[in-house]
Amino acid sequence: MFYSEPFGMWIVSRYDDVLRILKDADRFSSSTRPMILSAFPDEIRAELAGTHTFAAPNLAFDGQPAHDRLRGPVAKYFSAKATLRREPRVREIATRCFEDMPETPEGTPFDLAESFARPVAGRVIIDLAGLPVEDHDRIMRYHEAVNAFFFGKPPVEKLAGYAADVLELEAYLAEVIEACRRDPRDGLISYLLDLMVKGEADYTTGELISLISFDILAAGIRPAGFVIVNLCRELLREPRHWDDLRADPTLFDNAFSESLRRSGIGLGVFRTATTDVEVAGVRIPEGAALWALVSSADYDDSRFPDPLVFDPRRPNLAGSLHFAQGLHYCLGSYLARTVARVGVDLLMRHHPRLRLVTDQMIEYEPSINLMLPTRLLVQP
């Protein structure tokens, strides 16, 4: 536990302290959009502050009482039962993506992220939301802009273009929402609109736009692709793990959880103290920013002995914090598990002897808080 002058926030690293922060949404607020906006020039900040994405009540950034109203109806759509019913559709999309992979000579290495994982993620999330599949490329451009502001480190020369894309995305989503009111279709948007007609959900149009823009597109597409890449990377570092899972698919859930404990997508979560509070014996003043390092907590050897070891048979994986805890527990945890299971199953059936390309340099997208590999070279 220490204060970082360069970041201007308290860094929290031990498991028990991080868990406490995640579970105490009253004293450690997730309303950190002002912190994100402060990183950008005044004119960009002013433009973004007027958008639904950065201003409307939102699952990720707002606590009670808005949070339960916003989360309840969406949580049913992402429940374990609902995701299980959706698995055949996920498999259909992933199979089509696999068939669309560029042909290469037998035994030639390919980039798992670019050729398979990212296309699967984009198409699954767009389909799940109920956005028109023919708008895929357009939506991915918009997603790039929102993702850059929230998670990336966008170059100054791209800020104005990204801000314009956020505004264009919101106008586009407003049109799609109205089209779904007139002519319902499969997907989350029509599902929520139907609940609103029945009086079982209460959203403004701005809240729906914020939900799709951030919670579904920005917080969904990259993580859904990451789970495939990350699990394959962990399994293939020692190929016996890949072979063990092929021989016994019941190991999947533990292997998936252990892969995220050991190398999850996010370094941590940002929180703001809503009152003077003590953490790890240190007094934190009201209004102070904290960075609760989930990645560090998941390596705390008081909770996970031999934390550097990838061990799918580790007994206490249910305590891993990769999907957070408490009020803001990851909405898409079941979906992420399903996407990873379907994706890895396809790879194992078609490339049973898949191996990592040795001595490759793993590069990551520029981000303060996400560890997203830009590519992963594998060889059939």
PDB file of C-alpha atoms in Angstrom, residues 49-151:
ATOM      1  CA  ALA A  49     -18.602  15.209 -21.169  1.00  0.00           C
ATOM      2  CA  GLY A  50     -21.722  15.910 -23.208  1.00  0.00           C
ATOM      3  CA  THR A  51     -22.079  12.358 -24.460  1.00  0.00           C
ATOM      4  CA  HIS A  52     -24.221   9.579 -22.998  1.00  0.00           C
ATOM      5  CA  THR A  53     -21.186   7.295 -22.932  1.00  0.00           C
ATOM      6  CA  PHE A  54     -19.395   9.598 -20.497  1.00  0.00           C
ATOM      7  CA  ALA A  55     -22.355  11.151 -18.690  1.00  0.00           C
ATOM      8  CA  ALA A  56     -25.402   8.860 -18.489  1.00  0.00           C
ATOM      9  CA  PRO A  57     -25.839   6.501 -15.512  1.00  0.00           C
ATOM     10  CA  ASN A  58     -23.946   3.334 -16.315  1.00  0.00           C
ATOM     11  CA  LEU A  59     -23.369  -0.140 -14.868  1.00  0.00           C
ATOM     12  CA  ALA A  60     -19.617   0.176 -14.628  1.00  0.00           C
ATOM     13  CA  PHE A  61     -19.334   3.675 -13.183  1.00  0.00           C
ATOM     14  CA  ASP A  62     -22.400   4.212 -10.997  1.00  0.00           C
ATOM     15  CA  GLY A  63     -23.419   2.838  -7.628  1.00  0.00           C
ATOM     16  CA  GLN A  64     -26.772   2.725  -5.902  1.00  0.00           C
ATOM     17  CA  PRO A  65     -29.574   3.478  -6.430  1.00  0.00           C
ATOM     18  CA  ALA A  66     -29.038   3.570 -10.209  1.00  0.00           C
ATOM     19  CA  HIS A  67     -26.938   0.407 -10.327  1.00  0.00           C
ATOM     20  CA  ASP A  68     -29.611  -2.157  -9.396  1.00  0.00           C
ATOM     21  CA  ARG A  69     -32.147  -0.543 -11.728  1.00  0.00           C
ATOM     22  CA  LEU A  70     -29.683  -0.732 -14.611  1.00  0.00           C
ATOM     23  CA  ARG A  71     -28.130  -4.110 -13.861  1.00  0.00           C
ATOM     24  CA  GLY A  72     -31.142  -6.249 -12.918  1.00  0.00           C
ATOM     25  CA  PRO A  73     -32.727  -6.648 -16.375  1.00  0.00           C
ATOM     26  CA  VAL A  74     -29.355  -7.005 -18.133  1.00  0.00           C
ATOM     27  CA  ALA A  75     -28.119  -9.593 -15.627  1.00  0.00           C
ATOM     28  CA  LYS A  76     -30.929 -11.949 -16.652  1.00  0.00           C
ATOM     29  CA  TYR A  77     -29.762 -11.744 -20.253  1.00  0.00           C
ATOM     30  CA  PHE A  78     -26.228 -12.710 -19.199  1.00  0.00           C
ATOM     31  CA  SER A  79     -27.184 -15.346 -16.604  1.00  0.00           C
ATOM     32  CA  ALA A  80     -25.709 -18.851 -16.650  1.00  0.00           C
ATOM     33  CA  LYS A  81     -28.952 -20.352 -18.033  1.00  0.00           C
ATOM     34  CA  ALA A  82     -29.367 -17.687 -20.711  1.00  0.00           C
ATOM     35  CA  THR A  83     -25.732 -18.026 -21.784  1.00  0.00           C
ATOM     36  CA  LEU A  84     -26.063 -21.814 -21.979  1.00  0.00           C
ATOM     37  CA  ARG A  85     -29.045 -21.404 -24.314  1.00  0.00           C
ATOM     38  CA  ARG A  86     -26.955 -19.019 -26.416  1.00  0.00           C
ATOM     39  CA  GLU A  87     -23.965 -21.364 -26.687  1.00  0.00           C
ATOM     40  CA  PRO A  88     -25.050 -22.992 -29.992  1.00  0.00           C
ATOM     41  CA  ARG A  89     -25.183 -19.527 -31.547  1.00  0.00           C
ATOM     42  CA  VAL A  90     -21.707 -18.712 -30.195  1.00  0.00           C
ATOM     43  CA  ARG A  91     -20.442 -21.993 -31.647  1.00  0.00           C
ATOM     44  CA  GLU A  92     -22.037 -21.211 -35.014  1.00  0.00           C
ATOM     45  CA  ILE A  93     -20.334 -17.814 -35.154  1.00  0.00           C
ATOM     46  CA  ALA A  94     -16.972 -19.188 -33.984  1.00  0.00           C
ATOM     47  CA  THR A  95     -17.123 -22.013 -36.526  1.00  0.00           C
ATOM     48  CA  ARG A  96     -17.791 -19.533 -39.310  1.00  0.00           C
ATOM     49  CA  CYS A  97     -14.842 -17.425 -38.138  1.00  0.00           C
ATOM     50  CA  PHE A  98     -12.636 -20.508 -38.107  1.00  0.00           C
ATOM     51  CA  GLU A  99     -13.697 -21.386 -41.644  1.00  0.00           C
ATOM     52  CA  ASP A 100     -12.964 -17.801 -42.735  1.00  0.00           C
ATOM     53  CA  MET A 101      -9.388 -17.885 -41.452  1.00  0.00           C
ATOM     54  CA  PRO A 102      -6.850 -17.151 -44.187  1.00  0.00           C
ATOM     55  CA  GLU A 103      -5.457 -20.289 -45.767  1.00  0.00           C
ATOM     56  CA  THR A 104      -1.801 -20.958 -45.082  1.00  0.00           C
ATOM     57  CA  PRO A 105       0.487 -23.841 -46.029  1.00  0.00           C
ATOM     58  CA  GLU A 106       0.216 -26.739 -43.613  1.00  0.00           C
ATOM     59  CA  GLY A 107       2.374 -26.235 -40.542  1.00  0.00           C
ATOM     60  CA  THR A 108       2.795 -22.486 -41.161  1.00  0.00           C
ATOM     61  CA  PRO A 109       2.476 -20.305 -38.035  1.00  0.00           C
ATOM     62  CA  PHE A 110      -0.496 -17.977 -37.778  1.00  0.00           C
ATOM     63  CA  ASP A 111      -1.538 -15.139 -35.480  1.00  0.00           C
ATOM     64  CA  LEU A 112      -4.230 -16.551 -33.215  1.00  0.00           C
ATOM     65  CA  ALA A 113      -5.386 -13.104 -32.092  1.00  0.00           C
ATOM     66  CA  GLU A 114      -5.790 -11.491 -35.503  1.00  0.00           C
ATOM     67  CA  SER A 115      -7.002 -14.484 -37.502  1.00  0.00           C
ATOM     68  CA  PHE A 116      -9.418 -16.074 -35.023  1.00  0.00           C
ATOM     69  CA  ALA A 117      -9.891 -14.652 -31.504  1.00  0.00           C
ATOM     70  CA  ARG A 118     -10.660 -11.035 -32.409  1.00  0.00           C
ATOM     71  CA  PRO A 119     -13.092 -11.890 -35.257  1.00  0.00           C
ATOM     72  CA  VAL A 120     -14.947 -14.301 -32.950  1.00  0.00           C
ATOM     73  CA  ALA A 121     -15.201 -11.684 -30.211  1.00  0.00           C
ATOM     74  CA  GLY A 122     -16.425  -8.893 -32.469  1.00  0.00           C
ATOM     75  CA  ARG A 123     -19.066 -10.984 -34.180  1.00  0.00           C
ATOM     76  CA  VAL A 124     -20.330 -12.618 -30.981  1.00  0.00           C
ATOM     77  CA  ILE A 125     -20.737  -9.288 -29.158  1.00  0.00           C
ATOM     78  CA  ILE A 126     -22.370  -7.545 -32.127  1.00  0.00           C
ATOM     79  CA  ASP A 127     -24.770 -10.474 -32.535  1.00  0.00           C
ATOM     80  CA  LEU A 128     -25.539 -10.573 -28.819  1.00  0.00           C
ATOM     81  CA  ALA A 129     -26.355  -6.868 -28.732  1.00  0.00           C
ATOM     82  CA  GLY A 130     -28.694  -7.195 -31.705  1.00  0.00           C
ATOM     83  CA  LEU A 131     -26.757  -4.788 -33.905  1.00  0.00           C
ATOM     84  CA  PRO A 132     -26.887  -5.335 -37.678  1.00  0.00           C
ATOM     85  CA  VAL A 133     -24.190  -7.792 -38.725  1.00  0.00           C
ATOM     86  CA  GLU A 134     -23.686  -5.874 -41.975  1.00  0.00           C
ATOM     87  CA  ASP A 135     -22.474  -2.933 -39.887  1.00  0.00           C
ATOM     88  CA  HIS A 136     -19.587  -4.956 -38.417  1.00  0.00           C
ATOM     89  CA  ASP A 137     -16.743  -2.838 -39.774  1.00  0.00           C
ATOM     90  CA  ARG A 138     -18.456   0.403 -38.821  1.00  0.00           C
ATOM     91  CA  ILE A 139     -19.163  -0.813 -35.289  1.00  0.00           C
ATOM     92  CA  MET A 140     -15.582  -1.992 -34.842  1.00  0.00           C
ATOM     93  CA  ARG A 141     -14.348   1.481 -35.822  1.00  0.00           C
ATOM     94  CA  TYR A 142     -16.620   3.030 -33.207  1.00  0.00           C
ATOM     95  CA  HIS A 143     -15.509   0.467 -30.635  1.00  0.00           C
ATOM     96  CA  GLU A 144     -11.900   1.398 -31.286  1.00  0.00           C
ATOM     97  CA  ALA A 145     -12.639   5.009 -30.376  1.00  0.00           C
ATOM     98  CA  VAL A 146     -14.523   4.283 -27.136  1.00  0.00           C
ATOM     99  CA  ASN A 147     -11.917   1.723 -26.106  1.00  0.00           C
ATOM    100  CA  ALA A 148      -9.100   4.204 -26.728  1.00  0.00           C
ATOM    101  CA  PHE A 149     -10.616   6.796 -24.394  1.00  0.00           C
ATOM    102  CA  PHE A 150     -11.417   4.415 -21.554  1.00  0.00           C
ATOM    103  CA  PHE A 151      -8.581   1.902 -21.739  1.00  0.00           C
TER     104      PHE A 151
END
